[in-house]
Coordinates of C-alpha atoms and ligand atoms in Angstrom, one line a residue:
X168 CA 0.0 0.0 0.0
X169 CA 1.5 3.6 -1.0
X170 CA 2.6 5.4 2.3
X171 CA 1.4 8.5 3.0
X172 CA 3.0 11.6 4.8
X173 CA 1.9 14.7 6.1
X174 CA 2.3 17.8 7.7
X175 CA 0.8 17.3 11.2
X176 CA -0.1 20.8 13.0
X177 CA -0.2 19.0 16.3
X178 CA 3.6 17.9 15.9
X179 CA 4.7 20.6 13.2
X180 CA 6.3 17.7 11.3
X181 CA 5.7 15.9 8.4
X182 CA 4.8 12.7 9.6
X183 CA 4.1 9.0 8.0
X184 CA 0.0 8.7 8.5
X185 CA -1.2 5.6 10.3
X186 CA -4.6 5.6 10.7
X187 CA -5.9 4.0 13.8
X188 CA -7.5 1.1 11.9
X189 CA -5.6 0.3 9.5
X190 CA -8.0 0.1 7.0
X191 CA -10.5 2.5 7.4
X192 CA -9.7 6.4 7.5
X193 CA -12.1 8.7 9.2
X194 CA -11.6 12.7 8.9
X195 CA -13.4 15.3 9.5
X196 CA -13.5 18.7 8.0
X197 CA -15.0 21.9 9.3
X198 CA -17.4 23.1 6.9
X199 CA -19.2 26.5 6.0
X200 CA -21.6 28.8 8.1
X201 CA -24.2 28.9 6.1
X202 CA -25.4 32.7 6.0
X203 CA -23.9 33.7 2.6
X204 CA -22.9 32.9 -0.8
X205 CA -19.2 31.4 -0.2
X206 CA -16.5 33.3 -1.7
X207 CA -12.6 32.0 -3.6
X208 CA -11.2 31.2 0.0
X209 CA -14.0 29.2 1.2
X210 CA -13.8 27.2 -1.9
X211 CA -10.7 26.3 -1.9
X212 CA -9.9 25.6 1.2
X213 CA -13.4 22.7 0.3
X214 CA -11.3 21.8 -3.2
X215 CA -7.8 21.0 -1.1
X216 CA -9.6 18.5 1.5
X217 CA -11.7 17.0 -1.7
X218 CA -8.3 16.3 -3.0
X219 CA -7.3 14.8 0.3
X220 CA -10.3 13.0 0.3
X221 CA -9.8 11.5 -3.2
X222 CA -6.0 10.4 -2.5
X223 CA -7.0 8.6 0.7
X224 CA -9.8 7.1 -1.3
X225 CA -7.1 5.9 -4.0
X226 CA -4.6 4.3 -1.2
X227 CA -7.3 3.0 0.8
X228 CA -10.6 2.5 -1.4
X229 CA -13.8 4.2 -2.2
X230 CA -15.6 2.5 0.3
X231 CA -12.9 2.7 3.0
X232 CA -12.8 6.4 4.1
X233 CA -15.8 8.2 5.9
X234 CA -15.5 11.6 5.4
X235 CA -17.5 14.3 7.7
X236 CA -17.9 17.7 6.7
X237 CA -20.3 19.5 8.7
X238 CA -22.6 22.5 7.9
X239 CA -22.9 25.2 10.7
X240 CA -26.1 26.9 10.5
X241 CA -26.7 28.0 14.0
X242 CA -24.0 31.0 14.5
X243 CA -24.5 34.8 15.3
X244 CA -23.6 35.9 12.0
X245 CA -26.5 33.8 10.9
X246 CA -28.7 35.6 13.3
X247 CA -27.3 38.9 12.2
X248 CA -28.6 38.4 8.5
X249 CA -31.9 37.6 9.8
X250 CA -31.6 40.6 12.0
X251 CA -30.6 43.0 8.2
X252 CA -32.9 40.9 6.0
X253 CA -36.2 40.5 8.1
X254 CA -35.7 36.3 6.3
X255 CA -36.5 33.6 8.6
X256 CA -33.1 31.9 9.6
X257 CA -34.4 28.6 8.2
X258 CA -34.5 30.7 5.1
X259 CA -31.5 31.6 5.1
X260 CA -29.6 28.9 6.1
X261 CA -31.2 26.1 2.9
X262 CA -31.1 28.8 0.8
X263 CA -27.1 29.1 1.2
X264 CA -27.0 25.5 2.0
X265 CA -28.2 25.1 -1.6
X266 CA -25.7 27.6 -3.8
X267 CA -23.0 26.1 -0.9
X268 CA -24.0 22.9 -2.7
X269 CA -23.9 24.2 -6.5
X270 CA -20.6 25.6 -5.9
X271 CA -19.5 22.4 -4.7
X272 CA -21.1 20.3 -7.4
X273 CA -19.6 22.7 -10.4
X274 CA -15.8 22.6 -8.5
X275 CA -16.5 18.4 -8.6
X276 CA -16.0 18.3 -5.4
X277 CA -17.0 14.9 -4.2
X278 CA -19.7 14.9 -1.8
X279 CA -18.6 13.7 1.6
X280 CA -20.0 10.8 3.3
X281 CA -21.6 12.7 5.8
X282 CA -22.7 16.2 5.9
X283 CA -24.4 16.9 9.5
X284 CA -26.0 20.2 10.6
X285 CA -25.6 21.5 13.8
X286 CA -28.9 22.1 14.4
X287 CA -29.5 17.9 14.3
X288 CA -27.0 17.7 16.8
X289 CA -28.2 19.7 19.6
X290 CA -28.7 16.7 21.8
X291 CA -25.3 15.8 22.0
X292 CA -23.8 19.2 22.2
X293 CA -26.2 19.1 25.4
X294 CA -24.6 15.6 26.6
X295 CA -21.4 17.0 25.9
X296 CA -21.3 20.0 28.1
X297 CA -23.1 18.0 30.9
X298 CA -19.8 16.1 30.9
X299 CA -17.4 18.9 30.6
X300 CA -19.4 20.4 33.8
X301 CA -19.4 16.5 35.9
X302 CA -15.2 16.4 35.0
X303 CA -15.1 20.0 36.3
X304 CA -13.7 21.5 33.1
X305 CA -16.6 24.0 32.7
X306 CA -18.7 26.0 34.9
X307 CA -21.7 28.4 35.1
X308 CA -21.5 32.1 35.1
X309 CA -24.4 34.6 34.4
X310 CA -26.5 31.8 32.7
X311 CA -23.6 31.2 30.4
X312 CA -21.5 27.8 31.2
X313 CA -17.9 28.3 30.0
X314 CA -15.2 26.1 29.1
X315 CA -12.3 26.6 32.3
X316 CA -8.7 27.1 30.2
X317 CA -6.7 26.4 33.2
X318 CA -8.7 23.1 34.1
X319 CA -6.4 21.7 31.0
X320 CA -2.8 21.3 31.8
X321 CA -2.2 21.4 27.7
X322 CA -4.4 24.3 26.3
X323 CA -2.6 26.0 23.8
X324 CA -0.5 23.1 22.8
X325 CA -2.3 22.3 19.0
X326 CA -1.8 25.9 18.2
X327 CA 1.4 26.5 19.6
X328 CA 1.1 29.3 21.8
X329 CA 1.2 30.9 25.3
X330 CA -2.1 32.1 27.0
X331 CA -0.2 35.7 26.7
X332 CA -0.3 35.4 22.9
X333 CA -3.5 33.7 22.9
X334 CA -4.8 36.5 24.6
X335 CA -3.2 39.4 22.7
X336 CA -3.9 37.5 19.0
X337 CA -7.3 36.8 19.0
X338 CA -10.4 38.7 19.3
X339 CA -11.4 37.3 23.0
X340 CA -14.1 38.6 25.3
X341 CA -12.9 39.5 28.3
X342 CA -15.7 39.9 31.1
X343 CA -15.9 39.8 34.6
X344 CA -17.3 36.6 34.8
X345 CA -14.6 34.6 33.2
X346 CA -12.3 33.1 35.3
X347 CA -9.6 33.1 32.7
X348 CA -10.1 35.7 29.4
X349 CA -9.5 32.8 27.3
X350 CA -12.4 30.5 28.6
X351 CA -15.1 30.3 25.9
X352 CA -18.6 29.9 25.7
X353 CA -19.9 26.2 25.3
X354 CA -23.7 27.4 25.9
X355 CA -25.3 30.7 26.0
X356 CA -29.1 31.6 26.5
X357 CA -30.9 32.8 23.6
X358 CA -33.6 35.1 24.2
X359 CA -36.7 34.9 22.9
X360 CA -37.4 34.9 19.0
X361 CA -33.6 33.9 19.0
X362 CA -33.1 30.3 17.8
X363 CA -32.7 28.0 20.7
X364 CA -33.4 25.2 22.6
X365 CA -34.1 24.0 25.9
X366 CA -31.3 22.5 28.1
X367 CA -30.7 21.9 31.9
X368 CA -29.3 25.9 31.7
X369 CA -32.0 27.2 30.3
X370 CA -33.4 28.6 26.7
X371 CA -30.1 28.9 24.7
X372 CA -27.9 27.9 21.7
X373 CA -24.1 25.9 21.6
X374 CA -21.2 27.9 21.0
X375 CA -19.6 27.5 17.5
X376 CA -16.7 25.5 19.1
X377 CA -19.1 22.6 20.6
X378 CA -20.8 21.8 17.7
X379 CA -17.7 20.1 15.4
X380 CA -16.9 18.4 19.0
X381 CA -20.5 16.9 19.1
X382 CA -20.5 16.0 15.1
X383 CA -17.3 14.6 14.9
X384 CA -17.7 12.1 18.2
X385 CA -21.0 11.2 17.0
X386 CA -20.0 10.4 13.8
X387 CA -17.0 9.1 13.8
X388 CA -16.0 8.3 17.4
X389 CA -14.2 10.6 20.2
X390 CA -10.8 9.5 18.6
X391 CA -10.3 9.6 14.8
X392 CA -8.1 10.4 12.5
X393 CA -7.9 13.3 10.1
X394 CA -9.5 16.8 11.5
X395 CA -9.1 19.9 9.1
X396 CA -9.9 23.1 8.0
X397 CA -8.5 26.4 6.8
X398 CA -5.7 27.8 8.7
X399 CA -7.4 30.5 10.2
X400 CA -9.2 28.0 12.5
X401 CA -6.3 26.6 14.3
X402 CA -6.5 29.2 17.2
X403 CA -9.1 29.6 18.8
X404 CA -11.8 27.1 16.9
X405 CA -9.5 23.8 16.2
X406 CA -7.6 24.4 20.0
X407 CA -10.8 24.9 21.7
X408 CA -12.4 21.9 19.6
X409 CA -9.4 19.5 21.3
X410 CA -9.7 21.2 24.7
X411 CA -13.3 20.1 25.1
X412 CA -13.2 16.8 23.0
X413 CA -10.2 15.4 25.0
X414 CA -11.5 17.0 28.3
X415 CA -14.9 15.4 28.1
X416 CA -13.2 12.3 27.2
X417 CA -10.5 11.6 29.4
X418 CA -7.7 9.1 27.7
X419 CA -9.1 10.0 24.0
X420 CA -6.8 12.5 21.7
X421 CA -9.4 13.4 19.2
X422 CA -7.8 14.3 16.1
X423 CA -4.5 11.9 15.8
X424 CA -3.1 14.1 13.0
X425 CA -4.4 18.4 12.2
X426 CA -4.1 19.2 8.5
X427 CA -4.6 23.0 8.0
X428 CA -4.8 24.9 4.4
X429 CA -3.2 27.9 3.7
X430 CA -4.9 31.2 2.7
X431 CA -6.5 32.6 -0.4
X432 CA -5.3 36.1 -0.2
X433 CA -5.8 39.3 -2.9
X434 CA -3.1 41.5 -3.1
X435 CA -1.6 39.9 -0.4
X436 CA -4.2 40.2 2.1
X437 CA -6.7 37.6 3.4
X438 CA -10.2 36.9 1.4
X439 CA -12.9 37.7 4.0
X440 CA -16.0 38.7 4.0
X441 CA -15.4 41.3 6.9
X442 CA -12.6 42.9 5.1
X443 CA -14.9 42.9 1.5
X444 CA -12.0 42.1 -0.4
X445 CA -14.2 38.8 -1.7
X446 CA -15.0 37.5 -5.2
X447 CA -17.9 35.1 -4.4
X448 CA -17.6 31.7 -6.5
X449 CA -21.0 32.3 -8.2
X450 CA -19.7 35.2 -9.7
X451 CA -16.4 34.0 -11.0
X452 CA -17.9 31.2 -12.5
X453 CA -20.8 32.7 -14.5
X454 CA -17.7 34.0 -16.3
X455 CA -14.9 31.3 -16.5
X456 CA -14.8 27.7 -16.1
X457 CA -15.6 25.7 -12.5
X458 CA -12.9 23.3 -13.7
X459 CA -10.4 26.0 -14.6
X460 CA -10.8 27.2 -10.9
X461 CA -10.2 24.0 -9.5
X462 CA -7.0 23.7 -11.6
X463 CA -5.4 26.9 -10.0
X464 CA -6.4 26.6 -6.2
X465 CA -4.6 23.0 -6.5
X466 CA -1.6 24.5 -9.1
X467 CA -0.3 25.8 -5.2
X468 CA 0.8 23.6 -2.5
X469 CA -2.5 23.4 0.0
X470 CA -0.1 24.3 2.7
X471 CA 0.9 27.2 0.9
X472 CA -1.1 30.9 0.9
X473 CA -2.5 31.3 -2.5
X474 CA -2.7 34.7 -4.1
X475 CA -5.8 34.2 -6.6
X476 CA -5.5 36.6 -9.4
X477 CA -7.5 36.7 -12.8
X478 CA -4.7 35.8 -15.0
X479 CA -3.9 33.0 -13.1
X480 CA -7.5 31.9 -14.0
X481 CA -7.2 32.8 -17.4
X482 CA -3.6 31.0 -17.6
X483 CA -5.2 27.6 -16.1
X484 CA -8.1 27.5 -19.1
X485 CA -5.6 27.9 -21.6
X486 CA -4.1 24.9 -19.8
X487 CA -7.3 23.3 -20.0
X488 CA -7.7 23.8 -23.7
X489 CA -4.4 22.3 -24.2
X490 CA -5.4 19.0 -22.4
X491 CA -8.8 19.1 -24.0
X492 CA -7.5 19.5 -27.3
X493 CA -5.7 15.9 -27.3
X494 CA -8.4 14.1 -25.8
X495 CA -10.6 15.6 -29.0
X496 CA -8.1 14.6 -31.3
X497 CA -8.2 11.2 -29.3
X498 CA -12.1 11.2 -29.2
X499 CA -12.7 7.8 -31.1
X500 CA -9.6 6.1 -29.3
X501 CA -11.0 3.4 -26.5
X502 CA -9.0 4.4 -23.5
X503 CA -7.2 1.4 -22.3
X504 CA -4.7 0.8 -19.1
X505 CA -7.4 2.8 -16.9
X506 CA -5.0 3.0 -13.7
X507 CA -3.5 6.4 -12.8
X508 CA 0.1 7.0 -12.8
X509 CA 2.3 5.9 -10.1
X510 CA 4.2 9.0 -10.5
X511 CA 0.9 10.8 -9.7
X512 CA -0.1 9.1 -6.6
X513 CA 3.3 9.0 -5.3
X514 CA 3.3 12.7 -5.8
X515 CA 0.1 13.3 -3.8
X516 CA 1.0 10.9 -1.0
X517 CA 3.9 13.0 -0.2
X518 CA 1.7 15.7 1.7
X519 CA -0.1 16.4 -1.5
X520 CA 2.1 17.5 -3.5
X521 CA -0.5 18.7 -6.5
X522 CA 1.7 21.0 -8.7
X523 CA 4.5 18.0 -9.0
X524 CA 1.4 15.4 -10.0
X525 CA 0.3 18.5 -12.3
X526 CA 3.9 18.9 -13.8
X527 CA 3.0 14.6 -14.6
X528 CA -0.1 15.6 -16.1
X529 CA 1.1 18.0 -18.6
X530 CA 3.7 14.8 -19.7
X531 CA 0.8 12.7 -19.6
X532 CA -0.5 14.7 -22.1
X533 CA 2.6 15.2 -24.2
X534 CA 2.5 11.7 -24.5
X535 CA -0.9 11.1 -25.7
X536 CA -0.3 13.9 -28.6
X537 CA 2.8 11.7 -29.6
X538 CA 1.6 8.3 -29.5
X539 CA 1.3 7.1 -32.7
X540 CA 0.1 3.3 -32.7
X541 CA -3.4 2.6 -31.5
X542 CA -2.2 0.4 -28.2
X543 CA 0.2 3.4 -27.8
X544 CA -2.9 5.7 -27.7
X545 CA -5.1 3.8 -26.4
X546 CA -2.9 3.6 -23.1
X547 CA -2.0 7.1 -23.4
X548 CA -5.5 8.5 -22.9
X549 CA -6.4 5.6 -20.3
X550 CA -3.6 7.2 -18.1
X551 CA -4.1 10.1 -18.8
X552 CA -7.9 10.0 -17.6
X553 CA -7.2 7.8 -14.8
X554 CA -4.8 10.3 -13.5
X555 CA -6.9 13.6 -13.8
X556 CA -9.6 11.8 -12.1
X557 CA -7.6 11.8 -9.1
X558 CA -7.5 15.6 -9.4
X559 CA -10.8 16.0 -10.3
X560 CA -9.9 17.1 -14.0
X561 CA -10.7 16.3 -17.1
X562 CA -14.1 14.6 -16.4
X563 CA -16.0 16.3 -19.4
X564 CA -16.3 15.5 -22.7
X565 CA -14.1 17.6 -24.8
X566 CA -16.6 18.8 -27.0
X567 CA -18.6 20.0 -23.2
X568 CA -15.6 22.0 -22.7
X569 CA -15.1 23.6 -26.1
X570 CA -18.6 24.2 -26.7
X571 CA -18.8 26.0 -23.2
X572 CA -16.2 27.9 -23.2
X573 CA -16.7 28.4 -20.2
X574 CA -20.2 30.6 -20.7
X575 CA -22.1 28.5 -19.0
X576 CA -21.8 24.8 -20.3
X577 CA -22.6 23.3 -17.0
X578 CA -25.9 25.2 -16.4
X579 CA -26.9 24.2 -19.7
X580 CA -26.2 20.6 -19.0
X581 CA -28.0 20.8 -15.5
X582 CA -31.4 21.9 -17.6
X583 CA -30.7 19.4 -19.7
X584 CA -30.9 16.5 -17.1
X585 CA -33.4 18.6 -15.3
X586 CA -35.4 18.4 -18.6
X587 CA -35.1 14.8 -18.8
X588 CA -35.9 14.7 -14.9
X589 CA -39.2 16.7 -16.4
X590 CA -40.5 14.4 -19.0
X591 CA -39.4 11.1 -16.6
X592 CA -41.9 12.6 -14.2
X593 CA -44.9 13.5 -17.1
X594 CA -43.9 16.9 -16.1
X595 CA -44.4 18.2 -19.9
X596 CA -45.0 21.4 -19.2
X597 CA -41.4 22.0 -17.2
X598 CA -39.8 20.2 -20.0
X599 CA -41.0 22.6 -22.8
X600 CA -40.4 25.3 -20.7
X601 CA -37.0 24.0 -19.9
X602 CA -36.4 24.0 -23.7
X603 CA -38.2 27.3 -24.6
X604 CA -36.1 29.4 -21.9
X605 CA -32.8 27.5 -23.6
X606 CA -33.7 28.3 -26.9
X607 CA -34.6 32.3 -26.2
X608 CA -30.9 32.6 -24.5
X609 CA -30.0 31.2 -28.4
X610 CA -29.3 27.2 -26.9
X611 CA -31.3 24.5 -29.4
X612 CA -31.5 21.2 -27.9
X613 CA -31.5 18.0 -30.2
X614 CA -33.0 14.9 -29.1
X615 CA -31.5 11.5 -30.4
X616 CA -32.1 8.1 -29.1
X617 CA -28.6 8.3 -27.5
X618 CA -29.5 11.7 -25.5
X619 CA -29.9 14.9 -25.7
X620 CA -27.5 17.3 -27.1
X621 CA -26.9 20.9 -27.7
X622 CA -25.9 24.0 -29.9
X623 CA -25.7 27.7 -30.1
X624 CA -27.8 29.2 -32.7
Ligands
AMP136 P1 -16.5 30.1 7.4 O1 -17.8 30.0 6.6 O2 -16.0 31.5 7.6 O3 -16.7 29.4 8.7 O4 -15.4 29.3 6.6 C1 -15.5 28.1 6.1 C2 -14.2 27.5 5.7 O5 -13.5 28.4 4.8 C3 -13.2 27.3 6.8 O6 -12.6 26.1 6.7 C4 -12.2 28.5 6.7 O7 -10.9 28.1 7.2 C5 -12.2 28.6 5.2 N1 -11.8 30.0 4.8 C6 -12.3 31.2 5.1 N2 -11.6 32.2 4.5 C7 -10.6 31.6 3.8 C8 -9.6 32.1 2.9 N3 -9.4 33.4 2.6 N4 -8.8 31.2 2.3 C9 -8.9 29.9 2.6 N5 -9.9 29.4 3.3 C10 -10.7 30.2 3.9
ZN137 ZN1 -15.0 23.0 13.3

């Protein structure tokens, strides 16, 4: 079995990964707040743990690696948008839920085995701070209940740092009630008209922190062992994560190994929505390729900050082009030899190394234009498919792309299947309408026994 290795957080090393059974991975990935379209960062920091995801898939099988990536849509920012829009929260939240989703689906990003909301899990966030408050690692203080810092001998140690910096570094509340500035908020009352439930303290709502605690346990036990995220969560959200896991589970070390992507930044500054310095995905992508996106955030080590820039976009679909053109030109070869390149794998297994398995993709291709016998070809492509695959690339047909251009191809696809969803379901009216809207945006649809195709007018 291909070794992998990895840049642990927790150790600061690049380590060999041994999962604890060795043949079944479980990680778990903090996922979006849904209260807003999500913007380049949030994507790519979801397209880096798809590839992991995909790799450990590969080395372990399909079937093999249960992957949790939660959806947080009880949050004060959440409430906040409700507060400016007048929308009901449950508005809000499926409504972003569902472009989260989109965004996702056009990136191919894989969908993960699991994708819990925190409001499902309220009951065990509940359980959990009972026990946090029975092993005298939490307390109550003006109908809050807190998480105790100083009831941990090693808080601070995932992140790396001293309470002093901990306390100078990140935005911390400090009130009179708090033992210690840095103890955080595992429950807080709501009040009324605020979402919340009812719990031994009261009317009130989890704190961010306790909810990936609560998912993660409950779906994949209280020790597992891939946890990640962006690496703007490591202090406090990831630290406080492990404080209360391993606190309210004596002898368990939650996460065995902390993976952490870099930043998307603009001009050298972080993409944020607080800072308004964001390009949301939706809007990129009603002008360029999803795929062309997904080859740039992963053309840059994940560990790595990524300065996103609109020629670096423009530069990976002219890639794309490239790689589509020789699989047109190969369109009536029969790919043969469909396993992906050892090179490839070996490459991603050493911490993920995606523009080294790109660098092999771009050979992969130079090969294919070259070969000249039919088994020679036939490989060629076969290899050459097998490996993108593993990057999530070059899963269109070549025409798709080339037709597309990038204008929308994919949405017209998506009516397409929706149209066929239509007349499946004797929905004929949807289906003509389907097919009217495409054709007064200048799309004609052709029907064959084989499927439905398209063209411009
Ligand atoms: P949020 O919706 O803010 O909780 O963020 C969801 C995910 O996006 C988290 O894993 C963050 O680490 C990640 N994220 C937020 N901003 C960026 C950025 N500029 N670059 C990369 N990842 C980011
Ligand atoms: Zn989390």
């Amino acid at each position: 079995m291909t070794e992998i290795y990895l840049n642990n957080t927790l150790t600061r090393r690049k380590e060999k990964f041994t999962p604890i059974d060795a043949k079944k991975v479980r990680m778990y990935v903090c996922g979006p707040t849904v209260y807003d379209k999500a913007h380049l960062g949030n994507a790519r920091t979801a397209v880096m743990f798809d590839q992991w995801f995909r790799l450990l898939r590969q080395v372990y099988g399909e079937g093999q690696v249960v992957y949790v990536s939660n959806i947080t849509d009880v949050d004060d920012k959440i409430l906040k948008k409700h507060q400016e829009t007048g929308k009901p929260i449950r508005e809000i939240t499926e409504q972003t839920y569902n472009w989260y989703i989109e965004d996702m689906h056009k990136l191919n990003v894989l969908e993960p085995t699991y994708r819990p909301r925190a409001t499902e899990y309220i009951q065990e966030m509940i359980e959990l701070v009972k026990l946090l408050l029975q092993n005298g690692h939490a307390y109550e203080a003006k109908g809050q209940v807190l998480f105790s810092v100083d009831s941990m001998p090693g808080y601070g140690y995932l992140s790396g740092r001293s309470m002093k910096e901990m306390l100078a570094g990140a935005r911390i509340e400090v009130a009179d009630y708090k033992r210690n500035p840095a103890d955080f908020i595992l429950w807080k009352p709501s009040e009324e008209g605020q979402p919340g439930w009812d719990s031994p303290w009261g009317y009130g709502r989890p704190g961010w922190h306790l909810e990936c605690s609560a998912m993660s346990s409950k779906l994949l036990g209280d020790d597992f062992d891939i946890h990640g995220g962006g690496s703007d969560l490591i202090f406090p959200h990831h630290e406080n994560e492990c404080a209360q896991s391993c606190c309210a589970h004596p002898g368990s070390k939650f996460a065995h190994y902390w993976l952490h992507s870099g930043m998307l930044m603009v001009d050298g500054v972080k993409m944020s929505k607080s800072l308004n310095n964001f390009y949301l995905v939706d809007d990129v992508l009603a002008k360029y390729p999803a795929e062309a996106l997904r080859l740039l955030f992963i053309s840059t080590h994940y560990h790595q900050p990524f300065n996103f820039t609109f020629e670096g976009l423009a530069q990976s679909k002219q890639i794309l082009d490239k790689f589509y053109n020789a699989l047109r030109n190969a369109a009536d070869v029969n790919a043969s030899d469909e396993t992906a390149d050892e090179r490839i794998v070996e490459a991603l297994a050493d911490d993920l190394n995606t523009p080294l398995a790109i660098s092999y993709l771009h050979e992969l291709v130079n090969q294919l234009n070259k070969a000249e016998s039919a088994e020679e070809k036939a490989a060629a492509k076969g290899k050459l498919l097998a490996s993108a695959k593993l990057l999530g690339l070059l899963e269109q047909n070549p025409e798709t792309w080339f037709k597309g251009k990038g204008d929308g191809a994919a949405e017209i696809e998506a009516q397409i299947v929706a149209r066929a969803q239509a007349k499946k379901d004797k929905n004929w009216a949807l289906a003509d309408k389907i097919r009217d809207d495409l054709k007064a945006q200048g799309i004609v649809l052709e029907d064959s026994p084989t499927g439905t195709t398209w063209k411009k007018m």
